[in-house]
Amino acid sequence: MISAPDVVAFTKEDEYEEEPYNEPSLPEEYSVPLFPFANQGANPWSKLSGAKFSRDFILISEFSEQVGPQPLLTIPNDTKVFGTFDLNYFSLRIMSVDYQASFVGHPPGSAYPKLNFVEDSKVVLGDSKEGAFAYVHHLTLYDLEARGFVRPFCMAYISADQHKIMQQFQELSAEFSKASECLKSGNRKAFAGELEKKLKDLDYTRTVLHTETEIQKKANDKGFYSSQAIEKANELASVEKSIIEHQDLLKQIRSYPHRKVKGSDLCPGEMEHTQGQADHASTTSNPDESADSDIYTCRPAYTPKLIKAKSTKCFDKKLKTLEELCDTEYFTQTLAQLGHIERMFRGDLCYLLTSQIDRTLLKQQHITNFLFEDFVDADDRMVEKQESVPSQLSQDRLPSRSLEECLIPKVLISVGSYKSSVESVLIKMDQELGDEEYKEVEVTESNSFDPQENLDYLDMDMKGSISSGESIEVLGTEKSTALLAKSDSQASLTVPLSPQVVRSKAVSHRTISEDSIEVLSTCPSEALIPDDFKASYPSAINEEESYADEGAIHFSASINPLELSEAQEGGLENTPPQIDSSCCIGKESNGQLVPLPIPAHTLSDEDGVVSIPPQRYRQKDQHFHVDFAVENTNPSQDNSCETFPAYELDPNHLLASRDVSKTSLDNYSDTSYVSSVASTSSDRTPSSAYPVSLSSERHKKRAGQNALRFIRQYPFAHPAIYSLLSGRTLVVLGEDETIVRKLVTALSIFVPNYGHYAKPVKHWVSSPLHIMDFQKWKLIGLQRVASPGSAGTLHALSRYSRYTSILDLDNKTLRCPLYRGTLVPRLADHRTQIKRGGTYYLHVQSMLTQLCSKAFLYTFCHHLHLPAHDRETEDVVASRQLSFLKLNLGLVNEDIRVVQYLAELLKLHYMHESPGTSNPMLRFDYVPSFLYKI
Amino acid sequence: MLRWLIGGGREPQGLAETIGEEQSRNPYTELLVLKAHHDIVRFLVQLDDYRFASAGDDGIVIIWNAQTGEKLVELSGHTQKITAIVTFPSLESCEEKNQLILTASADRTVIVWDGNAGRQVQRVSCFQSTVKCLTVLQRLEVWLSGGNDLCVWNQKLELLCKTSHISDTGISALAEIPNNCVAAAVGKELIIFRLVAPTEGSVEWDIIEVKRLLDHQDNILSLVNVNDVSFVTGSHVGELIIWDIPGWTVRAYERSFWDPAPQLDVQQEIRLCQKPNDVSIHHFTCDEENVFAAVGRGLYVYNLQMKRVIACQKTAHDSNVLHIARLPNRQLTSCSEDGSVRIWELREKQQLAAEPVPTGFFNMWGFGRMNKQATQPVKKHQENGTSCSLELIGDLIGHSSSVEMFLYFEDHGLVTCSADHLIILWKNGERESGLRSLKLFQKLEETGDLYRAA
C-alpha cells in the first residue's frame, strides 16, 4: 500500500526539526535580487533594520519639574533590548508631545485649587531619526509636593514597526489604559493618604500656633499687638486657609467619579474606596473627624509634624518616585500588566494580526470551537463571565485578583469591534463624567449591548492631542484607530487575508480618520497623503466610504484610478459580511445564537481639537524621506543588526513567548519530558500570564510533523484517525516511552475535546487499563512490559477490546474497526504535498473546522431530531437524520459516526455550560474489529 | 493474529457461549461509570422512576439519579458492611411522601433513612446478631428483620413481636408469601411463619411458626414467591422446589440441573473442576409462566405449567451467575462473577430435533452426586428436549470484577454494581442521543434562540 519514497522513518530520533524546504536552484539569469539585508541573516520582514533597539519595549518616562523629561524604567528591564537607543532623547520627545489641557490651580471664580481629573491621552508618534515608533500614553499623577500637584508621566510602547503601532492601536490603548488606571488608582489612594497626613500636620500646626498666640496675648496685655503676634496671627490664618484648601483637595480626590473606576474593572477594590470616600467626604467637615474615621485606618498611626510657615517647594527636595506616588501594590501590579503588554505584542505584526483574526473567527464558533481548538477561548469565556458578574468582582477586593484578571489574554480584535459599535455612546459617557471641555455629541446609535461590556471600554479616551515637538510626527489618535480597528476586524472576517493586504490597510486607513485630529503619514510609499490633508470631512462619515479602501492594496507608490475603483468595489463587496461579523460578535456577547439588529455605525462626533496645517507635515515628510534614505544606507546599522541575539531573528522566537516555549517544549521533545501530568496541566492552567496559544505554537508544529510522519509511515493511519474522531479510544502500545509519547502527542491533534479544558489524552500509562480510563481518555499511550506482570495489562486490553482500537508500535499492527469513509483520506493523505508540520497542523485544523460545522448543522437542525408531528415515529426521524447526513452533508459510511459523535459532544457541551465537571458518557458501538498490518 | 493480544492473559474460557463484537440487538451503546463507593457494591434498590440507592461493604448508602448518573445523597452511618437494604414503603405506594430506606449492617444495627431528605431517621441497635435479611410487608405496614431470630417492626420502629432464637447461623433468606406468611430459609430448613395482626380479640402482634419444611438436602440459597399458590426455593446443590402455599407441600422438585447436556465440542474440556456450587441456585426470578433460575454458571427456565425446564443455557457465564432479572420483550438479563452482564432472549424452538440429544457421556466421569443423579429416571424433559432456547443477544463488559447485582429502569437502562467498587449505568445510546437533542432544543427554546433564528 505504501510506496517506498513516502515512508519516512517515524522513529528517526535525531531529526527532530523539520528539514528546511530546499528549493531547486534557479539559473542565474532568473534569480531575483535578494532582500538587501538577507545576507546578514535578517528576515525580510524585520522592521528592525533602521532601529537601534533589538525588539519592542515599553518605556516609562516622567516630565520631572526638576530635570525635565527623563526615562524612568523600561520593560523588559534589559539593556540588551533597547541597545543603543537613546532613552533620554526619546523621553524628551515623547514628553514633549504632552497634551495636557489639564488645569490645576486656582481657576477664576474659585477660591481653592481645583483638581482636574484629566483623561489620559494616547498618541502615536514616529521618530524618524531613531527609527522608532511609539504609542504614547500620557497620564497625570497627583503629588502634593509637586508643582500644581501634578506629575506628568507617560508610558510608551516603542516599536520599529510603524504599522504595528497603528494597527494595534486599539489594543495597545486598551491594555495601557488598564495599566494607567491601575497606576492612577494607586496614586489616588496614596494622594488621599498624603493629604490626610498633611491635614493632620496642619491641624497640629494650627493648634500649636493658636496656643502660642494665646500665650502671647496673655503675655502682653498692653492693648496692642506686637509685630510678632501679628505675624503669628497671619501664620495662623494661612494655616487655616491651607487646611481648607487641603480639605477641599481631599474631597475632590475622594469624589473622583467612580463610574470611571467601575468601568476600568481593573481595581475592584478601588470602587469601594472611592464610594466610601465620596460619602465620607460629603458628610465630614471637620478634618479631625475626617482623619479619625479615615478609611485607611490600617495605616500606622501618624504623628503630626509642625509645618513651617514657609513653603518647602524648592528644587533641592527629592521628588517621590513612581513607586511612592502609587501604592507599592498597585505599582507592582502595573508592572505586571506592562510585562503582559510586552509579551502580548511581541513578535511580528503579521503574526499578531493573523492570530487575532484566528481568534476572532474561533470566537464566532463559540459552540463548536471547543472540540479541536486550544484553550484560549476558555479564558475569554472566563473573562466574559467575570465581567458579567460585577458583584463578584466587587467582593474580591484584593488587587492580586484584579491582577490576574488583567493578565488574562483577551481577544484583541474584538475589542475594536465592540468599540466600533459602542464608541459614540462612550463619548457621551465621558462627557457626563464631567469633562466640560468636550462639546456635546449627539448619540445616534441604538445600542443593544450589555452595559457591562460597555463599561469595559469606558476608559478609552476619545481625546485628541496636539503635536508640539519638532520632528515628531503624530501619526494617529484614538479616533482614527477606532475606525481602523473596526474596519480591520471586519475586513479580516471577510477577505482571505494575506499579510500584504493587512499591511496595506494600515496605509489606507489614514483616509478614514479625517474627523479626528492630526493625521500624518511618514511612509514614503504613502500614496494617499494629499487626501489626508484636505480639510476635515463633515463629521458624519458614511459607513461605506469608511470601508471603501479595505480590500485595496496600496503598496505601490502611485495609485491609479482603476486600482482605486477596484478597491472601492472590493470594499463594497465586503460590507455585507462585515455586518455579519459584527452581528456575530454581538451575538457572542449575549451568549446567543442569533444575530442582533444591526447597529448603525454613524459617527458624528467632532472634537474641539486643534488641526495643524498640513504644510508643516509635508515638510516633515520630506525630512523623513531623507532620514529614511540615510538610515538605509547607513553602514552602522549592519552592526546593530549583528548585535541582535540570534533568537531575536528567529521568527518562531519572535512569535512565541520564549519562557513558555522553553519549558513546555520539554514535554514534547524527544529526549526529555516531564510527566504527562505536567504537560497537560501546563495547558490546563489558564491563569498563566501569557496566551497559551502562543506558547503552544511549537507544539503544534511538532505534533503536525509527527502526525505527518505517522500518516506516511503507516498505511493504516486512516482507521486509527477514524477511531480518534469517532470517540473510540485509541491505545498506543509500545515499549519505548519516548516513541509512544511522541506519537500520542502527534495524534492528539485529531482528538476532539470534551470541553474547554485539556484534551482527553493520556500520554503514558503502565498500569492495566480500566473502564474509567476509556470514559476519561480517548488517546492513551500504554506501556508494554515484557515481564509476566504485563499479563494483566494485556488481559484488560483484550477484555475491553470493544471500547478500544489498539495501535501496537512494536509489531506495527492496528486493531480497530473498518473505515471506509472519505473524510479521513482527505484529512490524512499519505501522499500529501504538505511538508511542514505547522502547515499540516493548519490543514488538519481547517479540515476539522469544516467537520465541526457539519456537526453543528446536524446538531442544531431542529427538524432532524424532533418529530415533525405527533404521529411521526422515531424511525422516520432516524431516517431523516441519516439522509441529511448522507445527502446534505455528503458523508459516507463511517464518516457519519464521526459527525454523530461530535454532535453528541456538542449537545453535552451546550447543555452543560460548565465543562470539566464530569466526563461525558462512554459511547461505543458493537462493531467488529480488524487487524491491520504493515 | 490476535495472539499477541490475548496471549498472556488468562486461558481462553471457551466454555461459555460467546457473542462477537457485532451485537445489533444490544441496545446498550452508552455507559457511564459512577464511582463513589470504596468497597464492593452489593445492593441496588430502586426508589422511584429515576432514583436508585446503592449499598455495599463500605457501609454507605448512595442515592443516584439514574438518568444523569448524578450522585444525589450519600448516607453514612453504618460502621460495617451492609447486609440488606429495602425500601419502605416499597415501590407500589411510593406516592407517600417520605420514602424510607432500611439498611441492615454487620454492625448489628438497622438504620432507617429518609431517602428524600437524605438523612438518618432512626437507628435500631438492639440486635443480638447481624440482620441478614429485611423484608417489608406492605399490606400490614410492618417490616421484618431476620437474623438469629425474626423480629417484626412497625413503621415507627417499634418492635411488635419476635420469635425465639431460631438458629445460630441465622436466617439467610426471607420472603413474603400470601396469607400473611413469611418463609424463612435457615440452613437446609425452610420455616413458615404466620403473622397475626391485632384484631378485636388481641391487641398484640404475634408471629407463629406454621411449618418446618425439610425437603432440601443442602442450604437454601434463594427463595422467591411466585404467585398466590406457590413459592420456589433453590439450594446449594441445585434442588429447585416449588411449594404449594396452603398445604406447604412440594408441588415440583427439580434437581437435574447438572445433568449433562453439553455440546459435543466442549466435552473434551471436561469440567474437572466442577464443584457442587456449580449447580447452586443463587437467584430466581419469575413471571406468570416461568421461573428463571441462576444455577451455577447456567440459566434455566422452568415452566410452571409443564413442570419442566423448557430452556437452559448451561454455561451462560464463565463463572457463577449471581443475579438474574426478567426484562420486557421476553428478555432475561444475568450478571455473573466473571464480571459480565449478558442479555438473553427466550425463543420458541423451531425444530426440536435440532437440539443435541444428551448422551449421558458425562456420567462416566463419576462424580459422586452426579452418578447418583444420573441413575435417577427424572430427566424426562431431557428426552423430550427443551422447547425453548435462550439466545445470547448481547453482553455488557465493563466491570473488572464480579457483578453483584443490577437494576433495570424502563426509561434509563440498566444499572450494574460490582465488586470493583463501581456502578455502571448502561444506556441506550440512540435514545439518549434523542433525549439530548430534545433537551438541547428545549434549552434553545428557553433562551429564546430557537425562534429568533427562525
PDB file of C-alpha atoms in Angstrom, chain A residues 25-170:
ATOM      1  CA  SER A  25      18.406  26.422  -7.576  1.00  0.00           C
ATOM      2  CA  LEU A  26      17.428  28.788 -10.319  1.00  0.00           C
ATOM      3  CA  PRO A  27      19.635  29.703 -13.220  1.00  0.00           C
ATOM      4  CA  GLU A  28      21.486  32.891 -12.570  1.00  0.00           C
ATOM      5  CA  GLU A  29      19.577  34.963 -15.097  1.00  0.00           C
ATOM      6  CA  TYR A  30      16.255  34.253 -13.442  1.00  0.00           C
ATOM      7  CA  SER A  31      17.291  34.949  -9.979  1.00  0.00           C
ATOM      8  CA  VAL A  32      15.758  37.858  -8.234  1.00  0.00           C
ATOM      9  CA  PRO A  33      17.931  40.147  -6.200  1.00  0.00           C
ATOM     10  CA  LEU A  34      17.632  39.229  -2.634  1.00  0.00           C
ATOM     11  CA  PHE A  35      16.406  41.420   0.071  1.00  0.00           C
ATOM     12  CA  PRO A  36      19.330  43.679   0.905  1.00  0.00           C
ATOM     13  CA  PHE A  37      19.556  42.523   4.467  1.00  0.00           C
ATOM     14  CA  ALA A  38      19.092  38.888   3.732  1.00  0.00           C
ATOM     15  CA  ASN A  39      22.769  38.128   3.744  1.00  0.00           C
ATOM     16  CA  GLN A  40      23.031  39.488   7.221  1.00  0.00           C
ATOM     17  CA  GLY A  41      20.692  36.891   8.437  1.00  0.00           C
ATOM     18  CA  ALA A  42      17.832  39.264   8.979  1.00  0.00           C
ATOM     19  CA  ASN A  43      14.425  38.223   7.891  1.00  0.00           C
ATOM     20  CA  PRO A  44      12.985  40.439   5.220  1.00  0.00           C
ATOM     21  CA  TRP A  45      10.017  41.239   7.426  1.00  0.00           C
ATOM     22  CA  SER A  46      12.158  42.649  10.088  1.00  0.00           C
ATOM     23  CA  LYS A  47      11.437  46.251  10.559  1.00  0.00           C
ATOM     24  CA  LEU A  48      14.240  46.488  12.945  1.00  0.00           C
ATOM     25  CA  SER A  49      16.769  47.298  10.323  1.00  0.00           C
ATOM     26  CA  GLY A  50      16.665  51.009  10.956  1.00  0.00           C
ATOM     27  CA  ALA A  51      16.200  50.886  14.643  1.00  0.00           C
ATOM     28  CA  LYS A  52      18.784  50.898  17.326  1.00  0.00           C
ATOM     29  CA  PHE A  53      16.973  48.520  19.575  1.00  0.00           C
ATOM     30  CA  SER A  54      16.523  44.857  19.142  1.00  0.00           C
ATOM     31  CA  ARG A  55      12.868  44.479  19.866  1.00  0.00           C
ATOM     32  CA  ASP A  56       9.823  46.266  21.124  1.00  0.00           C
ATOM     33  CA  PHE A  57       9.857  47.575  24.621  1.00  0.00           C
ATOM     34  CA  ILE A  58       7.909  49.756  26.953  1.00  0.00           C
ATOM     35  CA  LEU A  59       9.366  52.945  28.312  1.00  0.00           C
ATOM     36  CA  ILE A  60       8.039  54.888  31.226  1.00  0.00           C
ATOM     37  CA  SER A  61       9.126  58.496  31.364  1.00  0.00           C
ATOM     38  CA  GLU A  62       8.411  61.429  33.520  1.00  0.00           C
ATOM     39  CA  PHE A  63       8.459  65.110  32.929  1.00  0.00           C
ATOM     40  CA  SER A  64      10.280  65.997  36.050  1.00  0.00           C
ATOM     41  CA  GLU A  65       9.875  69.528  37.240  1.00  0.00           C
ATOM     42  CA  GLN A  66      13.453  69.496  38.303  1.00  0.00           C
ATOM     43  CA  VAL A  67      15.319  67.934  35.420  1.00  0.00           C
ATOM     44  CA  GLY A  68      12.792  67.808  32.627  1.00  0.00           C
ATOM     45  CA  PRO A  69      11.903  64.711  30.714  1.00  0.00           C
ATOM     46  CA  GLN A  70      13.645  61.649  31.976  1.00  0.00           C
ATOM     47  CA  PRO A  71      13.261  57.942  31.386  1.00  0.00           C
ATOM     48  CA  LEU A  72      12.291  56.008  34.481  1.00  0.00           C
ATOM     49  CA  LEU A  73      12.254  52.392  33.516  1.00  0.00           C
ATOM     50  CA  THR A  74      11.891  50.062  30.614  1.00  0.00           C
ATOM     51  CA  ILE A  75      10.090  46.807  30.264  1.00  0.00           C
ATOM     52  CA  PRO A  76      11.724  44.392  29.792  1.00  0.00           C
ATOM     53  CA  ASN A  77      14.311  45.846  32.054  1.00  0.00           C
ATOM     54  CA  ASP A  78      17.185  44.619  29.974  1.00  0.00           C
ATOM     55  CA  THR A  79      19.769  46.844  28.418  1.00  0.00           C
ATOM     56  CA  LYS A  80      20.143  44.417  25.569  1.00  0.00           C
ATOM     57  CA  VAL A  81      16.654  45.166  24.446  1.00  0.00           C
ATOM     58  CA  PHE A  82      16.936  48.827  23.798  1.00  0.00           C
ATOM     59  CA  GLY A  83      20.608  48.614  22.984  1.00  0.00           C
ATOM     60  CA  THR A  84      21.996  51.893  21.860  1.00  0.00           C
ATOM     61  CA  PHE A  85      18.663  53.551  21.737  1.00  0.00           C
ATOM     62  CA  ASP A  86      18.798  56.906  23.401  1.00  0.00           C
ATOM     63  CA  LEU A  87      16.188  56.730  26.065  1.00  0.00           C
ATOM     64  CA  ASN A  88      16.803  60.237  27.299  1.00  0.00           C
ATOM     65  CA  TYR A  89      16.375  61.690  23.893  1.00  0.00           C
ATOM     66  CA  PHE A  90      13.283  59.705  23.241  1.00  0.00           C
ATOM     67  CA  SER A  91      11.808  60.620  26.588  1.00  0.00           C
ATOM     68  CA  LEU A  92      12.261  64.200  25.683  1.00  0.00           C
ATOM     69  CA  ARG A  93      10.334  63.678  22.533  1.00  0.00           C
ATOM     70  CA  ILE A  94       7.509  61.705  23.876  1.00  0.00           C
ATOM     71  CA  MET A  95       7.073  64.020  26.791  1.00  0.00           C
ATOM     72  CA  SER A  96       7.129  66.993  24.557  1.00  0.00           C
ATOM     73  CA  VAL A  97       4.018  65.927  22.747  1.00  0.00           C
ATOM     74  CA  ASP A  98       2.348  66.431  26.011  1.00  0.00           C
ATOM     75  CA  TYR A  99      -1.196  67.168  25.662  1.00  0.00           C
ATOM     76  CA  GLN A 100      -2.431  68.265  28.934  1.00  0.00           C
ATOM     77  CA  ALA A 101      -5.001  70.885  28.820  1.00  0.00           C
ATOM     78  CA  SER A 102      -5.219  69.934  32.402  1.00  0.00           C
ATOM     79  CA  PHE A 103      -5.599  72.844  34.606  1.00  0.00           C
ATOM     80  CA  VAL A 104      -4.646  72.533  38.169  1.00  0.00           C
ATOM     81  CA  GLY A 105      -4.502  75.522  40.332  1.00  0.00           C
ATOM     82  CA  HIS A 106      -6.827  78.349  41.142  1.00  0.00           C
ATOM     83  CA  PRO A 107      -9.348  78.686  38.430  1.00  0.00           C
ATOM     84  CA  PRO A 108     -11.013  82.045  38.199  1.00  0.00           C
ATOM     85  CA  GLY A 109     -14.090  82.189  40.310  1.00  0.00           C
ATOM     86  CA  SER A 110     -12.871  79.535  42.647  1.00  0.00           C
ATOM     87  CA  ALA A 111     -11.129  80.193  45.844  1.00  0.00           C
ATOM     88  CA  TYR A 112      -9.408  76.884  46.067  1.00  0.00           C
ATOM     89  CA  PRO A 113      -7.126  74.915  43.876  1.00  0.00           C
ATOM     90  CA  LYS A 114      -9.052  72.544  41.746  1.00  0.00           C
ATOM     91  CA  LEU A 115      -8.018  69.117  40.692  1.00  0.00           C
ATOM     92  CA  ASN A 116      -8.874  68.172  37.227  1.00  0.00           C
ATOM     93  CA  PHE A 117      -9.425  64.567  36.593  1.00  0.00           C
ATOM     94  CA  VAL A 118      -7.826  64.606  33.252  1.00  0.00           C
ATOM     95  CA  GLU A 119      -8.215  61.788  30.879  1.00  0.00           C
ATOM     96  CA  ASP A 120      -5.129  60.091  29.653  1.00  0.00           C
ATOM     97  CA  SER A 121      -4.150  60.958  26.177  1.00  0.00           C
ATOM     98  CA  LYS A 122      -2.925  58.479  23.692  1.00  0.00           C
ATOM     99  CA  VAL A 123      -0.902  59.378  20.702  1.00  0.00           C
ATOM    100  CA  VAL A 124       1.184  57.610  18.188  1.00  0.00           C
ATOM    101  CA  LEU A 125       4.345  59.217  17.160  1.00  0.00           C
ATOM    102  CA  GLY A 126       7.206  58.333  14.996  1.00  0.00           C
ATOM    103  CA  ASP A 127      10.755  59.360  15.280  1.00  0.00           C
ATOM    104  CA  SER A 128      12.451  59.007  12.009  1.00  0.00           C
ATOM    105  CA  LYS A 129      15.843  59.631  13.398  1.00  0.00           C
ATOM    106  CA  GLU A 130      15.720  56.864  15.893  1.00  0.00           C
ATOM    107  CA  GLY A 131      13.746  54.607  13.638  1.00  0.00           C
ATOM    108  CA  ALA A 132      11.310  54.229  16.412  1.00  0.00           C
ATOM    109  CA  PHE A 133       7.582  54.461  16.503  1.00  0.00           C
ATOM    110  CA  ALA A 134       5.726  54.683  19.670  1.00  0.00           C
ATOM    111  CA  TYR A 135       2.351  54.501  21.145  1.00  0.00           C
ATOM    112  CA  VAL A 136       2.475  57.039  23.902  1.00  0.00           C
ATOM    113  CA  HIS A 137       0.120  57.048  26.770  1.00  0.00           C
ATOM    114  CA  HIS A 138       0.255  60.151  28.886  1.00  0.00           C
ATOM    115  CA  LEU A 139      -1.101  60.215  32.330  1.00  0.00           C
ATOM    116  CA  THR A 140      -1.014  62.529  35.252  1.00  0.00           C
ATOM    117  CA  LEU A 141      -0.440  61.542  38.793  1.00  0.00           C
ATOM    118  CA  TYR A 142      -1.029  63.697  41.788  1.00  0.00           C
ATOM    119  CA  ASP A 143       1.664  64.666  44.146  1.00  0.00           C
ATOM    120  CA  LEU A 144       1.111  67.092  46.929  1.00  0.00           C
ATOM    121  CA  GLU A 145       4.652  68.293  46.764  1.00  0.00           C
ATOM    122  CA  ALA A 146       4.746  68.727  43.055  1.00  0.00           C
ATOM    123  CA  ARG A 147       4.131  71.869  41.176  1.00  0.00           C
ATOM    124  CA  GLY A 148       0.428  72.230  40.662  1.00  0.00           C
ATOM    125  CA  PHE A 149       0.072  68.960  42.446  1.00  0.00           C
ATOM    126  CA  VAL A 150       0.645  67.061  39.234  1.00  0.00           C
ATOM    127  CA  ARG A 151       3.362  64.875  37.907  1.00  0.00           C
ATOM    128  CA  PRO A 152       3.105  64.096  34.235  1.00  0.00           C
ATOM    129  CA  PHE A 153       4.143  60.644  33.232  1.00  0.00           C
ATOM    130  CA  CYS A 154       3.956  58.682  30.097  1.00  0.00           C
ATOM    131  CA  MET A 155       4.179  55.098  29.108  1.00  0.00           C
ATOM    132  CA  ALA A 156       5.323  54.371  25.614  1.00  0.00           C
ATOM    133  CA  TYR A 157       5.248  51.238  23.614  1.00  0.00           C
ATOM    134  CA  ILE A 158       8.203  51.572  21.312  1.00  0.00           C
ATOM    135  CA  SER A 159       8.480  49.531  18.214  1.00  0.00           C
ATOM    136  CA  ALA A 160      10.373  49.785  14.994  1.00  0.00           C
ATOM    137  CA  ASP A 161       7.311  48.774  13.115  1.00  0.00           C
ATOM    138  CA  GLN A 162       5.065  51.680  12.483  1.00  0.00           C
ATOM    139  CA  HIS A 163       2.285  49.527  11.176  1.00  0.00           C
ATOM    140  CA  LYS A 164       2.269  47.527  14.276  1.00  0.00           C
ATOM    141  CA  ILE A 165       1.642  50.561  16.368  1.00  0.00           C
ATOM    142  CA  MET A 166      -1.004  51.815  14.031  1.00  0.00           C
ATOM    143  CA  GLN A 167      -2.849  48.597  13.648  1.00  0.00           C
ATOM    144  CA  GLN A 168      -2.660  47.567  17.205  1.00  0.00           C
ATOM    145  CA  PHE A 169      -3.509  50.992  18.483  1.00  0.00           C
ATOM    146  CA  GLN A 170      -6.828  49.968  19.813  1.00  0.00           C
TER     147      GLN A 170
END
